[in-house]
Tab-separated table of C-alpha atoms and ligand atoms in Angstrom:
chain	number	residue	atom	x	y	z
R	1	MET	CA	0.000	0.000	0.000
R	2	LYS	CA	1.143	3.504	-0.624
R	3	ARG	CA	2.147	5.689	2.230
R	4	ARG	CA	-0.701	8.141	1.897
R	5	ASP	CA	-3.225	5.323	2.342
R	6	PHE	CA	-1.298	4.137	5.310
R	7	LEU	CA	-1.369	7.515	6.989
R	8	LEU	CA	-5.084	7.706	6.352
R	9	LEU	CA	-5.588	4.235	7.693
R	10	ALA	CA	-3.433	4.915	10.707
R	11	ALA	CA	-5.435	8.047	11.457
R	12	LEU	CA	-8.723	6.193	11.087
R	13	SER	CA	-7.609	3.366	13.305
R	14	GLY	CA	-6.239	5.687	15.931
R	15	ALA	CA	-2.758	4.294	15.491
R	16	ALA	CA	-1.191	7.603	14.539
R	17	THR	CA	1.802	8.453	16.656
R	18	THR	CA	4.140	11.356	16.852
R	19	GLY	CA	6.501	9.331	14.708
R	20	LEU	CA	3.887	9.276	12.004
R	21	ALA	CA	3.177	12.951	12.338
R	22	GLY	CA	6.868	13.598	11.878
R	23	ALA	CA	6.895	11.507	8.747
R	24	CYS	CA	4.030	13.489	7.232
R	25	SER	CA	6.217	16.469	6.686
R	26	ALA	CA	9.117	14.425	5.414
R	27	GLY	CA	8.099	13.662	1.898
R	28	SER	CA	9.541	16.531	-0.019
R	29	LYS	CA	13.224	15.607	0.098
R	30	SER	CA	14.646	13.754	-2.822
R	31	PRO	CA	16.207	10.402	-1.923
R	32	SER	CA	19.637	11.489	-3.018
R	33	ASP	CA	19.672	14.279	-0.467
R	34	SER	CA	19.077	11.900	2.405
R	35	ASP	CA	21.435	10.215	4.798
R	36	SER	CA	19.411	7.054	5.098
R	37	PRO	CA	17.816	4.734	2.553
R	38	SER	CA	14.728	4.415	4.681
R	39	ARG	CA	13.798	7.917	3.664
R	40	GLY	CA	12.254	8.662	0.356
R	41	GLU	CA	9.983	10.768	-1.699
R	42	SER	CA	6.394	11.379	-0.861
R	43	PRO	CA	4.448	8.877	-2.900
R	44	SER	CA	1.510	10.110	-4.847
R	45	GLY	CA	-1.713	8.348	-5.676
R	46	GLY	CA	-3.241	5.647	-3.575
R	47	ARG	CA	-5.120	2.408	-3.389
R	48	ALA	CA	-7.510	0.872	-0.957
R	49	GLY	CA	-5.954	-1.716	1.268
R	50	PHE	CA	-5.274	-5.366	1.778
R	51	GLY	CA	-7.595	-6.947	-0.754
R	52	ASN	CA	-5.099	-9.514	-1.953
R	53	ALA	CA	-4.418	-12.834	-0.263
R	54	LEU	CA	-0.746	-13.103	0.649
R	55	ARG	CA	1.087	-15.325	-1.807
R	56	ILE	CA	3.052	-18.086	-0.136
R	57	PRO	CA	6.070	-19.126	-2.206
R	58	PRO	CA	5.655	-22.851	-2.937
R	59	LEU	CA	7.990	-25.308	-1.272
R	60	LEU	CA	10.185	-26.902	-3.906
R	61	MET	CA	10.356	-30.654	-3.479
R	62	PRO	CA	13.840	-31.963	-4.164
R	63	GLU	CA	14.509	-35.138	-6.118
R	64	VAL	CA	16.465	-37.554	-4.011
R	65	GLY	CA	18.993	-39.481	-6.058
R	66	ALA	CA	20.459	-42.926	-5.406
R	67	ASP	CA	23.438	-41.125	-3.861
R	68	GLY	CA	21.086	-39.592	-1.287
R	69	VAL	CA	21.671	-36.097	-2.599
R	70	LYS	CA	18.625	-33.818	-2.505
R	71	GLN	CA	18.561	-32.089	-5.841
R	72	PHE	CA	16.679	-28.827	-6.299
R	73	THR	CA	16.010	-27.766	-9.881
R	74	LEU	CA	15.887	-24.020	-10.403
R	75	THR	CA	15.339	-22.121	-13.631
R	76	MET	CA	16.033	-18.401	-13.708
R	77	GLN	CA	13.615	-16.992	-16.249
R	78	SER	CA	12.689	-13.675	-17.811
R	79	GLY	CA	9.435	-12.750	-19.542
R	80	GLY	CA	7.161	-13.490	-16.581
R	81	ARG	CA	3.759	-11.808	-16.546
R	82	SER	CA	2.695	-10.779	-13.057
R	83	GLU	CA	-0.430	-8.991	-11.933
R	84	PHE	CA	0.461	-6.810	-8.965
R	85	LEU	CA	-1.950	-4.007	-9.849
R	86	PRO	CA	-5.507	-5.071	-10.642
R	87	GLY	CA	-5.983	-5.567	-14.368
R	88	LYS	CA	-2.426	-4.557	-15.243
R	89	THR	CA	0.396	-6.781	-16.358
R	90	THR	CA	3.917	-6.325	-15.078
R	91	GLU	CA	6.767	-8.051	-16.863
R	92	THR	CA	8.963	-9.699	-14.252
R	93	TRP	CA	11.727	-12.210	-13.730
R	94	GLY	CA	11.464	-15.209	-11.474
R	95	VAL	CA	12.832	-18.606	-10.543
R	96	ASN	CA	10.577	-21.475	-11.682
R	97	GLY	CA	7.809	-18.921	-12.103
R	98	ALA	CA	6.951	-15.360	-13.034
R	99	TYR	CA	8.161	-13.573	-9.903
R	100	LEU	CA	10.401	-14.594	-6.965
R	101	GLY	CA	11.198	-18.280	-6.552
R	102	PRO	CA	10.165	-21.311	-4.531
R	103	THR	CA	11.233	-21.872	-0.945
R	104	LEU	CA	13.991	-24.461	-0.610
R	105	ARG	CA	13.923	-26.499	2.570
R	106	ALA	CA	16.646	-28.810	3.828
R	107	SER	CA	17.904	-30.195	7.113
R	108	ARG	CA	21.238	-30.085	8.792
R	109	GLY	CA	23.264	-33.029	7.513
R	110	ASP	CA	21.544	-33.163	4.116
R	111	LYS	CA	23.609	-33.317	0.975
R	112	VAL	CA	22.083	-30.842	-1.439
R	113	ARG	CA	22.659	-30.035	-5.086
R	114	MET	CA	21.200	-26.987	-6.824
R	115	ARG	CA	20.721	-27.396	-10.562
R	116	VAL	CA	20.449	-23.815	-11.731
R	117	THR	CA	19.637	-23.139	-15.371
R	118	ASN	CA	19.815	-19.643	-16.749
R	119	ARG	CA	16.955	-18.792	-19.121
R	120	LEU	CA	17.263	-15.033	-18.686
R	121	GLY	CA	18.917	-14.334	-21.992
R	122	GLU	CA	21.819	-12.719	-20.160
R	123	THR	CA	24.515	-13.776	-17.719
R	124	SER	CA	23.692	-13.945	-14.027
R	125	THR	CA	24.649	-15.855	-10.883
R	126	LEU	CA	22.725	-17.310	-7.958
R	127	HIS	CA	24.136	-16.822	-4.467
R	128	TRP	CA	23.043	-18.681	-1.334
R	129	HIS	CA	22.956	-15.869	1.197
R	130	GLY	CA	23.587	-17.155	4.715
R	131	MET	CA	24.633	-20.633	3.610
R	132	ARG	CA	27.975	-21.972	4.721
R	133	VAL	CA	29.360	-23.402	1.518
R	134	PRO	CA	32.699	-23.795	-0.259
R	135	ALA	CA	33.610	-20.600	-2.105
R	136	LYS	CA	33.218	-22.246	-5.524
R	137	MET	CA	29.615	-23.159	-4.653
R	138	ASP	CA	28.756	-19.724	-3.263
R	139	GLY	CA	27.230	-18.214	-6.392
R	140	GLY	CA	29.024	-14.925	-5.997
R	141	PRO	CA	30.273	-12.769	-8.866
R	142	HIS	CA	32.829	-15.385	-9.966
R	143	GLN	CA	30.352	-18.216	-10.508
R	144	MET	CA	28.771	-16.775	-13.619
R	145	ILE	CA	26.059	-18.740	-15.380
R	146	GLU	CA	25.889	-17.961	-19.079
R	147	PRO	CA	22.536	-17.809	-20.874
R	148	GLY	CA	21.357	-21.371	-21.497
R	149	ALA	CA	23.942	-22.883	-19.148
R	150	THR	CA	23.322	-24.972	-16.053
R	151	TRP	CA	25.398	-24.654	-12.882
R	152	SER	CA	25.181	-27.401	-10.268
R	153	PRO	CA	26.852	-26.547	-6.975
R	154	GLU	CA	26.546	-29.037	-4.140
R	155	TRP	CA	27.393	-29.134	-0.466
R	156	THR	CA	26.511	-30.753	2.826
R	157	VAL	CA	24.297	-28.599	5.026
R	158	ASP	CA	26.160	-28.069	8.267
R	159	GLN	CA	24.625	-25.188	10.150
R	160	PRO	CA	21.847	-24.722	12.671
R	161	ALA	CA	18.193	-24.101	11.837
R	162	MET	CA	17.851	-20.725	10.123
R	163	THR	CA	16.370	-18.792	7.245
R	164	GLY	CA	18.572	-17.933	4.292
R	165	TRP	CA	17.803	-16.749	0.816
R	166	TYR	CA	19.063	-16.843	-2.742
R	167	HIS	CA	19.535	-14.040	-5.226
R	168	PRO	CA	21.731	-13.104	-8.199
R	169	HIS	CA	25.144	-11.607	-7.491
R	170	LEU	CA	26.514	-10.637	-10.887
R	171	HIS	CA	28.952	-7.775	-10.499
R	172	GLU	CA	27.261	-4.482	-11.421
R	173	LYS	CA	23.939	-6.166	-12.187
R	174	THR	CA	22.708	-7.425	-8.827
R	175	ALA	CA	20.344	-4.498	-8.204
R	176	MET	CA	18.514	-4.910	-11.509
R	177	HIS	CA	18.301	-8.696	-11.365
R	178	VAL	CA	16.909	-8.683	-7.828
R	179	TYR	CA	14.556	-5.780	-8.545
R	180	ARG	CA	13.058	-7.614	-11.520
R	181	GLY	CA	12.172	-10.483	-9.227
R	182	LEU	CA	14.983	-12.969	-8.723
R	183	ALA	CA	15.013	-13.994	-5.070
R	184	GLY	CA	13.732	-16.827	-2.913
R	185	LEU	CA	13.892	-18.247	0.566
R	186	ILE	CA	15.919	-21.100	2.036
R	187	ILE	CA	14.799	-22.767	5.260
R	188	ILE	CA	17.250	-24.934	7.157
R	189	ASP	CA	15.872	-27.234	9.841
R	190	ASP	CA	17.693	-29.177	12.491
R	191	ASP	CA	16.510	-31.692	15.020
R	192	LYS	CA	17.338	-29.396	17.917
R	193	GLU	CA	14.726	-26.808	17.093
R	194	PRO	CA	12.419	-26.238	20.073
R	195	GLU	CA	8.646	-26.233	19.857
R	196	LEU	CA	7.940	-23.311	17.557
R	197	PRO	CA	5.145	-22.954	15.012
R	198	ARG	CA	6.341	-24.967	12.018
R	199	GLU	CA	3.571	-25.585	9.519
R	200	TYR	CA	4.723	-23.809	6.396
R	201	GLY	CA	2.247	-21.278	5.087
R	202	VAL	CA	-0.089	-21.848	8.043
R	203	ASP	CA	1.699	-20.846	11.238
R	204	ASP	CA	5.248	-20.625	9.854
R	205	VAL	CA	4.993	-17.931	7.234
R	206	PRO	CA	7.667	-16.289	5.108
R	207	LEU	CA	7.403	-12.533	4.499
R	208	ILE	CA	9.679	-11.283	1.733
R	209	ILE	CA	9.470	-7.500	1.852
R	210	GLN	CA	10.340	-5.435	-1.222
R	211	ASP	CA	9.623	-1.928	-2.406
R	212	LYS	CA	8.816	-1.122	-6.034
R	213	ARG	CA	7.751	1.710	-8.247
R	214	PHE	CA	5.176	1.083	-10.943
R	215	GLU	CA	4.543	2.994	-14.142
R	216	ARG	CA	0.931	3.883	-14.900
R	217	ASP	CA	0.585	0.954	-17.282
R	218	GLY	CA	1.798	-1.504	-14.652
R	219	ARG	CA	5.398	-1.832	-15.814
R	220	LEU	CA	8.111	-1.841	-13.170
R	221	ASP	CA	9.754	1.551	-13.071
R	222	GLU	CA	13.424	0.678	-13.414
R	223	GLY	CA	14.593	4.213	-13.954
R	224	GLY	CA	16.310	4.715	-10.627
R	225	VAL	CA	17.642	1.203	-10.047
R	226	GLU	CA	21.116	1.892	-11.391
R	227	GLY	CA	21.497	5.521	-10.365
R	228	GLY	CA	21.580	7.943	-7.490
R	229	THR	CA	22.829	7.460	-3.988
R	230	TRP	CA	20.480	4.621	-3.093
R	231	GLY	CA	19.330	3.277	-6.397
R	232	LEU	CA	15.588	2.893	-6.479
R	233	LEU	CA	13.464	3.653	-3.409
R	234	GLY	CA	9.991	2.347	-4.100
R	235	ASP	CA	6.677	3.711	-2.937
R	236	SER	CA	4.753	0.430	-3.160
R	237	ILE	CA	5.440	-2.510	-0.905
R	238	LEU	CA	5.212	-6.111	-2.048
R	239	VAL	CA	5.179	-8.958	0.451
R	240	ASN	CA	5.968	-12.274	-1.245
R	241	GLY	CA	5.183	-10.482	-4.492
R	242	THR	CA	1.732	-9.426	-3.252
R	243	LEU	CA	0.679	-5.789	-3.139
R	244	ASP	CA	-1.831	-4.817	-0.422
R	245	ALA	CA	-1.685	-8.294	1.071
R	246	HIS	CA	-3.641	-9.872	3.872
R	247	PHE	CA	-2.997	-13.170	5.603
R	248	LYS	CA	-5.694	-15.247	7.259
R	249	VAL	CA	-4.527	-16.313	10.689
R	250	THR	CA	-5.888	-19.654	11.910
R	251	THR	CA	-3.683	-20.304	14.960
R	252	GLN	CA	-3.079	-18.369	18.168
R	253	ALA	CA	0.605	-17.960	17.439
R	254	VAL	CA	2.338	-17.459	14.106
R	255	ARG	CA	6.023	-17.557	13.306
R	256	LEU	CA	7.017	-15.019	10.644
R	257	ARG	CA	10.294	-15.394	8.786
R	258	ILE	CA	10.842	-11.841	7.641
R	259	LEU	CA	13.380	-11.088	4.928
R	260	ASN	CA	14.208	-7.610	3.717
R	261	ALA	CA	14.827	-8.319	0.024
R	262	SER	CA	14.589	-4.675	-0.975
R	263	ASN	CA	17.284	-2.947	-2.978
R	264	ALA	CA	17.931	-0.238	-0.393
R	265	ARG	CA	15.115	0.417	2.024
R	266	VAL	CA	15.446	-0.158	5.736
R	267	TYR	CA	12.317	-1.135	7.658
R	268	ARG	CA	11.379	-1.008	11.318
R	269	VAL	CA	8.793	-3.722	11.332
R	270	GLY	CA	6.056	-3.984	13.930
R	271	PHE	CA	2.310	-3.858	14.307
R	272	ALA	CA	-0.167	-1.011	14.422
R	273	GLY	CA	-0.718	-0.219	18.071
R	274	ASN	CA	2.841	-1.417	18.781
R	275	ARG	CA	1.879	-4.774	20.252
R	276	ALA	CA	4.690	-6.782	21.776
R	277	PHE	CA	6.021	-9.833	19.972
R	278	HIS	CA	9.066	-12.041	20.331
R	279	VAL	CA	12.102	-12.304	18.133
R	280	VAL	CA	13.279	-15.916	18.152
R	281	GLY	CA	15.916	-15.872	15.438
R	282	THR	CA	18.383	-13.633	13.641
R	283	ASP	CA	19.976	-14.072	10.202
R	284	GLY	CA	21.894	-17.252	10.932
R	285	GLY	CA	19.902	-19.046	13.608
R	286	LEU	CA	17.895	-18.990	16.782
R	287	LEU	CA	18.481	-16.805	19.809
R	288	GLU	CA	19.228	-18.341	23.194
R	289	ARG	CA	15.868	-17.095	24.450
R	290	PRO	CA	13.002	-15.092	22.975
R	291	ALA	CA	13.515	-11.324	22.978
R	292	GLU	CA	10.396	-9.231	23.468
R	293	VAL	CA	10.189	-6.134	21.283
R	294	ASP	CA	7.674	-4.019	19.443
R	295	ARG	CA	9.923	-3.253	16.439
R	296	VAL	CA	12.665	-5.031	14.533
R	297	LYS	CA	14.914	-3.064	12.261
R	298	LEU	CA	15.908	-4.859	9.054
R	299	SER	CA	18.241	-3.517	6.398
R	300	PRO	CA	18.580	-5.211	2.996
R	301	GLY	CA	19.596	-8.844	3.314
R	302	GLU	CA	18.750	-9.156	7.007
R	303	ARG	CA	16.202	-11.646	8.354
R	304	ALA	CA	14.346	-12.011	11.617
R	305	GLN	CA	12.165	-14.823	12.860
R	306	ILE	CA	9.424	-13.549	15.098
R	307	VAL	CA	6.515	-15.177	16.911
R	308	VAL	CA	3.372	-13.126	17.372
R	309	ARG	CA	0.092	-14.013	19.035
R	310	PHE	CA	-3.331	-13.058	17.729
R	311	ALA	CA	-6.762	-12.832	19.320
R	312	PRO	CA	-9.755	-14.438	17.594
R	313	GLY	CA	-11.392	-12.180	15.043
R	314	GLU	CA	-8.911	-9.333	15.213
R	315	GLU	CA	-7.354	-7.511	12.295
R	316	VAL	CA	-3.887	-6.044	12.682
R	317	VAL	CA	-1.725	-4.148	10.244
R	318	LEU	CA	1.969	-4.967	9.981
R	319	ASN	CA	3.790	-1.747	9.310
R	320	SER	CA	7.165	-0.081	9.209
R	321	ILE	CA	7.670	3.118	11.117
R	322	GLY	CA	10.693	5.315	10.720
R	323	GLU	CA	12.647	6.175	13.801
R	324	THR	CA	11.453	9.226	15.660
R	325	ALA	CA	13.608	12.262	16.137
R	326	ARG	CA	14.254	11.218	19.703
R	327	GLU	CA	15.571	7.815	18.684
R	328	ALA	CA	17.688	8.719	15.721
R	329	GLY	CA	17.976	12.452	15.412
R	330	ASP	CA	16.037	11.965	12.231
R	331	PRO	CA	12.298	12.531	11.905
R	332	GLU	CA	12.239	11.935	8.195
R	333	GLU	CA	12.058	8.232	7.553
R	334	ASP	CA	9.156	6.857	5.578
R	335	ASP	CA	6.333	4.887	7.090
R	336	PHE	CA	4.616	2.059	5.292
R	337	ALA	CA	1.780	-0.326	5.897
R	338	LEU	CA	3.202	-3.668	4.831
R	339	MET	CA	0.173	-5.985	5.025
R	340	LYS	CA	-2.681	-7.012	7.281
R	341	PHE	CA	-3.314	-10.064	9.448
R	342	VAL	CA	-6.934	-11.168	9.709
R	343	ALA	CA	-7.574	-13.648	12.503
R	344	ALA	CA	-10.352	-16.223	12.176
R	345	PRO	CA	-13.185	-16.119	14.744
R	346	GLN	CA	-11.725	-19.255	16.263
R	347	LEU	CA	-8.020	-19.996	16.433
R	348	ALA	CA	-6.334	-23.353	16.889
R	349	SER	CA	-4.341	-23.327	20.079
R	350	SER	CA	-0.587	-22.873	19.893
R	351	ALA	CA	2.016	-23.949	22.400
R	352	ALA	CA	3.519	-21.325	24.665
R	353	LEU	CA	6.850	-19.997	23.503
R	354	PRO	CA	9.690	-22.046	24.992
R	355	SER	CA	11.887	-20.042	27.342
R	356	ALA	CA	15.051	-21.569	25.885
R	357	LEU	CA	15.294	-21.684	22.099
R	358	GLY	CA	18.487	-23.710	21.832
R	359	GLY	CA	20.480	-20.949	20.174
R	360	VAL	CA	24.079	-21.133	21.262
R	361	PRO	CA	25.792	-18.277	23.052
R	362	ALA	CA	28.443	-16.351	21.187
R	363	ILE	CA	31.969	-17.726	21.403
R	364	PRO	CA	34.011	-14.963	23.033
R	365	PRO	CA	36.834	-14.034	20.673
R	366	PRO	CA	40.244	-15.115	21.978
R	367	ALA	CA	42.336	-12.392	23.584
R	368	ALA	CA	44.805	-12.567	20.724
R	369	ALA	CA	42.112	-12.474	18.045
R	370	ARG	CA	43.184	-10.751	14.901
R	371	VAL	CA	41.461	-7.408	14.389
R	372	ARG	CA	40.730	-6.204	10.880
R	373	THR	CA	39.261	-2.806	10.189
R	374	PHE	CA	36.965	-1.819	7.358
R	375	LYS	CA	36.259	1.820	6.704
R	376	LEU	CA	33.093	2.569	4.765
R	377	SER	CA	33.015	5.798	2.800
R	378	GLY	CA	30.953	6.751	-0.225
R	379	SER	CA	30.711	3.427	-2.005
R	380	GLU	CA	34.207	2.238	-1.088
R	381	ILE	CA	35.611	-0.075	1.558
R	382	ASN	CA	39.045	0.919	2.870
R	383	ASP	CA	39.200	3.474	0.060
R	384	LYS	CA	38.966	0.796	-2.614
R	385	GLU	CA	36.406	-0.305	-5.097
R	386	MET	CA	35.791	-3.949	-5.860
R	387	ASP	CA	38.366	-5.603	-8.090
R	388	MET	CA	37.415	-9.108	-9.164
R	389	ASN	CA	41.090	-10.063	-9.421
R	390	ARG	CA	42.276	-8.673	-6.106
R	391	ILE	CA	42.232	-10.661	-2.871
R	392	ASP	CA	41.751	-8.139	-0.096
R	393	GLU	CA	41.963	-10.396	2.942
R	394	VAL	CA	43.431	-13.825	3.632
R	395	VAL	CA	41.883	-15.649	6.585
R	396	PRO	CA	43.076	-18.910	8.147
R	397	ALA	CA	40.381	-21.601	8.277
R	398	GLY	CA	38.497	-21.776	11.560
R	399	ALA	CA	39.725	-18.373	12.723
R	400	HIS	CA	37.815	-16.283	15.250
R	401	GLU	CA	38.505	-12.673	14.422
R	402	ILE	CA	37.238	-9.239	15.277
R	403	TRP	CA	36.108	-7.140	12.371
R	404	GLU	CA	35.670	-3.467	13.103
R	405	ILE	CA	33.437	-1.612	10.711
R	406	ASP	CA	33.735	2.148	10.720
R	407	ASN	CA	31.100	3.930	8.694
R	408	THR	CA	32.401	7.387	7.941
R	409	SER	CA	29.557	8.271	5.587
R	410	TYR	CA	25.799	7.874	5.064
R	411	ALA	CA	23.900	4.696	5.915
R	412	HIS	CA	25.251	1.353	4.682
R	413	ASN	CA	25.223	-2.196	5.872
R	414	PHE	CA	27.858	-4.905	5.941
R	415	HIS	CA	27.373	-8.504	4.830
R	416	ILE	CA	29.985	-11.240	4.990
R	417	HIS	CA	29.641	-14.434	2.982
R	418	GLU	CA	30.130	-17.881	4.497
R	419	VAL	CA	30.446	-16.756	8.112
R	420	HIS	CA	28.117	-16.087	10.934
R	421	PHE	CA	29.101	-13.299	13.265
R	422	ARG	CA	27.916	-11.699	16.474
R	423	ILE	CA	27.617	-7.992	17.039
R	424	LEU	CA	29.882	-7.354	20.025
R	425	GLU	CA	29.321	-3.632	20.057
R	426	MET	CA	27.471	-1.021	18.085
R	427	ASN	CA	28.757	2.472	18.822
R	428	GLY	CA	30.456	1.190	21.961
R	429	ALA	CA	27.392	-0.530	23.432
R	430	PRO	CA	26.144	-4.102	23.212
R	431	PRO	CA	23.346	-4.555	20.656
R	432	PRO	CA	19.728	-4.964	21.759
R	433	ALA	CA	18.858	-8.498	22.894
R	434	TYR	CA	17.015	-9.230	19.655
R	435	GLN	CA	20.209	-8.746	17.631
R	436	ARG	CA	22.432	-10.987	19.734
R	437	GLY	CA	21.984	-14.138	17.671
R	438	PRO	CA	24.062	-15.300	14.707
R	439	LYS	CA	24.177	-12.644	11.994
R	440	ASP	CA	25.583	-12.301	8.503
R	441	THR	CA	24.472	-8.737	7.763
R	442	VAL	CA	24.509	-5.691	10.021
R	443	PHE	CA	23.003	-2.248	9.506
R	444	MET	CA	25.511	0.591	9.729
R	445	ALA	CA	23.752	3.898	10.356
R	446	LYS	CA	25.437	7.115	9.288
R	447	GLY	CA	28.655	7.433	11.286
R	448	ALA	CA	28.195	4.092	13.115
R	449	LYS	CA	31.043	1.931	14.384
R	450	ALA	CA	30.591	-1.798	14.923
R	451	ARG	CA	32.726	-4.527	16.449
R	452	LEU	CA	31.889	-7.972	15.125
R	453	ALA	CA	33.091	-11.355	16.391
R	454	VAL	CA	33.436	-13.366	13.196
R	455	SER	CA	33.801	-17.148	13.112
R	456	PHE	CA	35.161	-18.492	9.858
R	457	GLY	CA	34.505	-21.910	8.398
R	458	SER	CA	36.812	-24.634	7.249
R	459	TYR	CA	36.436	-24.801	3.460
R	460	VAL	CA	39.842	-23.788	2.190
R	461	ASP	CA	40.428	-22.506	-1.323
R	462	PRO	CA	43.167	-19.934	-1.888
R	463	ALA	CA	41.951	-19.242	-5.425
R	464	SER	CA	38.203	-18.743	-4.871
R	465	PRO	CA	37.183	-15.716	-2.867
R	466	TYR	CA	34.141	-15.032	-0.742
R	467	MET	CA	32.682	-11.538	-0.662
R	468	TYR	CA	32.023	-8.937	1.988
R	469	HIS	CA	30.028	-5.920	0.945
R	470	CYS	CA	27.345	-3.367	1.519
R	471	HIS	CA	23.987	-5.024	0.770
R	472	ILE	CA	22.416	-1.818	-0.476
R	473	LEU	CA	22.426	-3.186	-3.986
R	474	ARG	CA	23.297	0.063	-5.722
R	475	HIS	CA	26.370	0.362	-3.496
R	476	GLU	CA	27.345	-3.241	-4.063
R	477	ASP	CA	27.049	-2.773	-7.831
R	478	LYS	CA	29.155	0.377	-7.653
R	479	GLY	CA	31.928	-1.681	-6.118
R	480	MET	CA	31.396	-1.428	-2.373
R	481	MET	CA	32.702	-4.953	-2.012
R	482	GLY	CA	35.874	-6.768	-1.082
R	483	GLN	CA	37.082	-10.363	-1.421
R	484	PHE	CA	38.589	-12.757	1.092
R	485	VAL	CA	39.920	-16.275	0.811
R	486	VAL	CA	39.961	-18.895	3.535
R	487	VAL	CA	43.207	-20.864	3.562
R	488	GLU	CA	45.042	-23.594	5.452
R	489	PRO	CA	46.382	-21.971	8.635
R	490	GLY	CA	50.068	-21.146	8.215
R	491	THR	CA	49.848	-20.619	4.457
R	492	GLU	CA	48.519	-17.060	4.603
R	493	GLU	CA	51.767	-15.506	3.387
R	494	GLN	CA	52.077	-17.786	0.371
R	495	VAL	CA	48.662	-17.030	-1.044
R	496	PRO	CA	48.704	-15.011	-4.264
R	497	ARG	CA	46.874	-11.716	-3.828
R	498	THR	CA	45.988	-11.530	-7.499
R	499	LEU	CA	43.740	-14.082	-9.085
R	500	PRO	CA	44.808	-15.669	-12.337
R	501	ALA	CA	42.594	-14.704	-15.242
R	502	GLU	CA	40.920	-18.122	-15.436
R	503	ALA	CA	39.567	-17.759	-11.933
R	504	THR	CA	37.015	-15.359	-13.310
R	505	HIS	CA	36.018	-17.443	-16.333
R	506	HIS	CA	32.403	-18.050	-17.175
R	507	HIS	CA	30.582	-21.312	-16.585
R	508	ASP	CA	29.204	-23.032	-19.605
A	601	C2O	CU1	22.917	-11.402	-0.207
A	601	C2O	CU2	26.795	-11.085	-1.241
A	601	C2O	O1	24.844	-11.267	-0.770
A	602	CU	CU1	25.629	-13.445	0.897
A	603	CU	CU1	26.132	1.052	1.233
């Protein structure tokens, strides 16, 4: 729904707050003047709300081969025809369908193979964000899939229950490929998960949040995607590819797996009336215990698992409210209604939330942990732009390190492939309880400084780098990215810092 409708709705429902009032006056700035991608232009026009049933991405059933490998078949395709706006057709890209892709579900210990065929008519890649995989299987900018080609990475799932996602990662083209619709969810289960709602699409519901701009005729407005400070900031919110969505609640408690798959926008997700709910998981897994909040902040690439309880017959809007002046020194973030939950007159009972979720506490970094520093400025990291042939960092396998991120400019975030990390400090203070679980992406407000405890994996490959980068896709495409390799401990000094030309060859 567009923001104007939301303000109207909020006023009608008595949910208007001073935060909202602040946002009313905020619309006139152009996005490129702002310090934060959660700000934007005042949208014009409007629609009535929540008429569309929330799409639930289908679960993709793998084929299990004689070798026990679960094989998922994915086709990246262009030319999809989607109807987001009533009666209007939007040309989109998708995976195994017109827009977005199926949810992939696997368990810890599974051997999985992804058979990815590119039917886009142009080169792309498919990256498994949050998955701990060998660098060659990662689907980053080096694992290009040519038009018509099939790429079949495989690995053994060895990480706790979590929600990941997949999306293209072609250097300089990620923003456009994701914006057109290429993204999907990955759910990893393990047998240690406590009693949480787990029926997919019923009480365990994915919410993929994205902002778009539409032309009058229904086409996606792509004009800003590859320009400006933030790339495109949309005025219309899709959840799972559904505009103005509602979800019919049939159980007392619902787990939401929320993914911010937007190009640049940052959301502070909560409910109208600011009801309390519990965060149970961060990017890479479950928390030790539920954290009660009324808002979760998610920048692009970040996920949160929350559990919320509903009363029979109630209707509640899920929204995003910019931070108030008091909280952030910034009254000008945009507010959005995201979707509505409509509870049935009678709800099936749900178990109480367990007090211990099984998430493991952070491993304190050793006293002698190596500290690396990353300065963010403009769209550079440590004053450099991405170079596909340059290895920026060499990390010994299994290392526990401290990465200090120093944002000297406007808002960014920082994502590291392959690892899970903990936020030790944000601006000198420990993060809120709901951000203390395993992370792979962290929001870096204007001027913020973070200390991260990063645990590296054991797949060594001195010639295939993993990426770290800002996940604001325009920044990533402009080169706000670096490369690291994980190597056999003791061999760090022998590793070539320049990749041979063939390391960047195309798959075919
Ligand atoms: Cu979500 Cu480098 O990616
Ligand atoms: Cu990633
Ligand atoms: Cu950035």
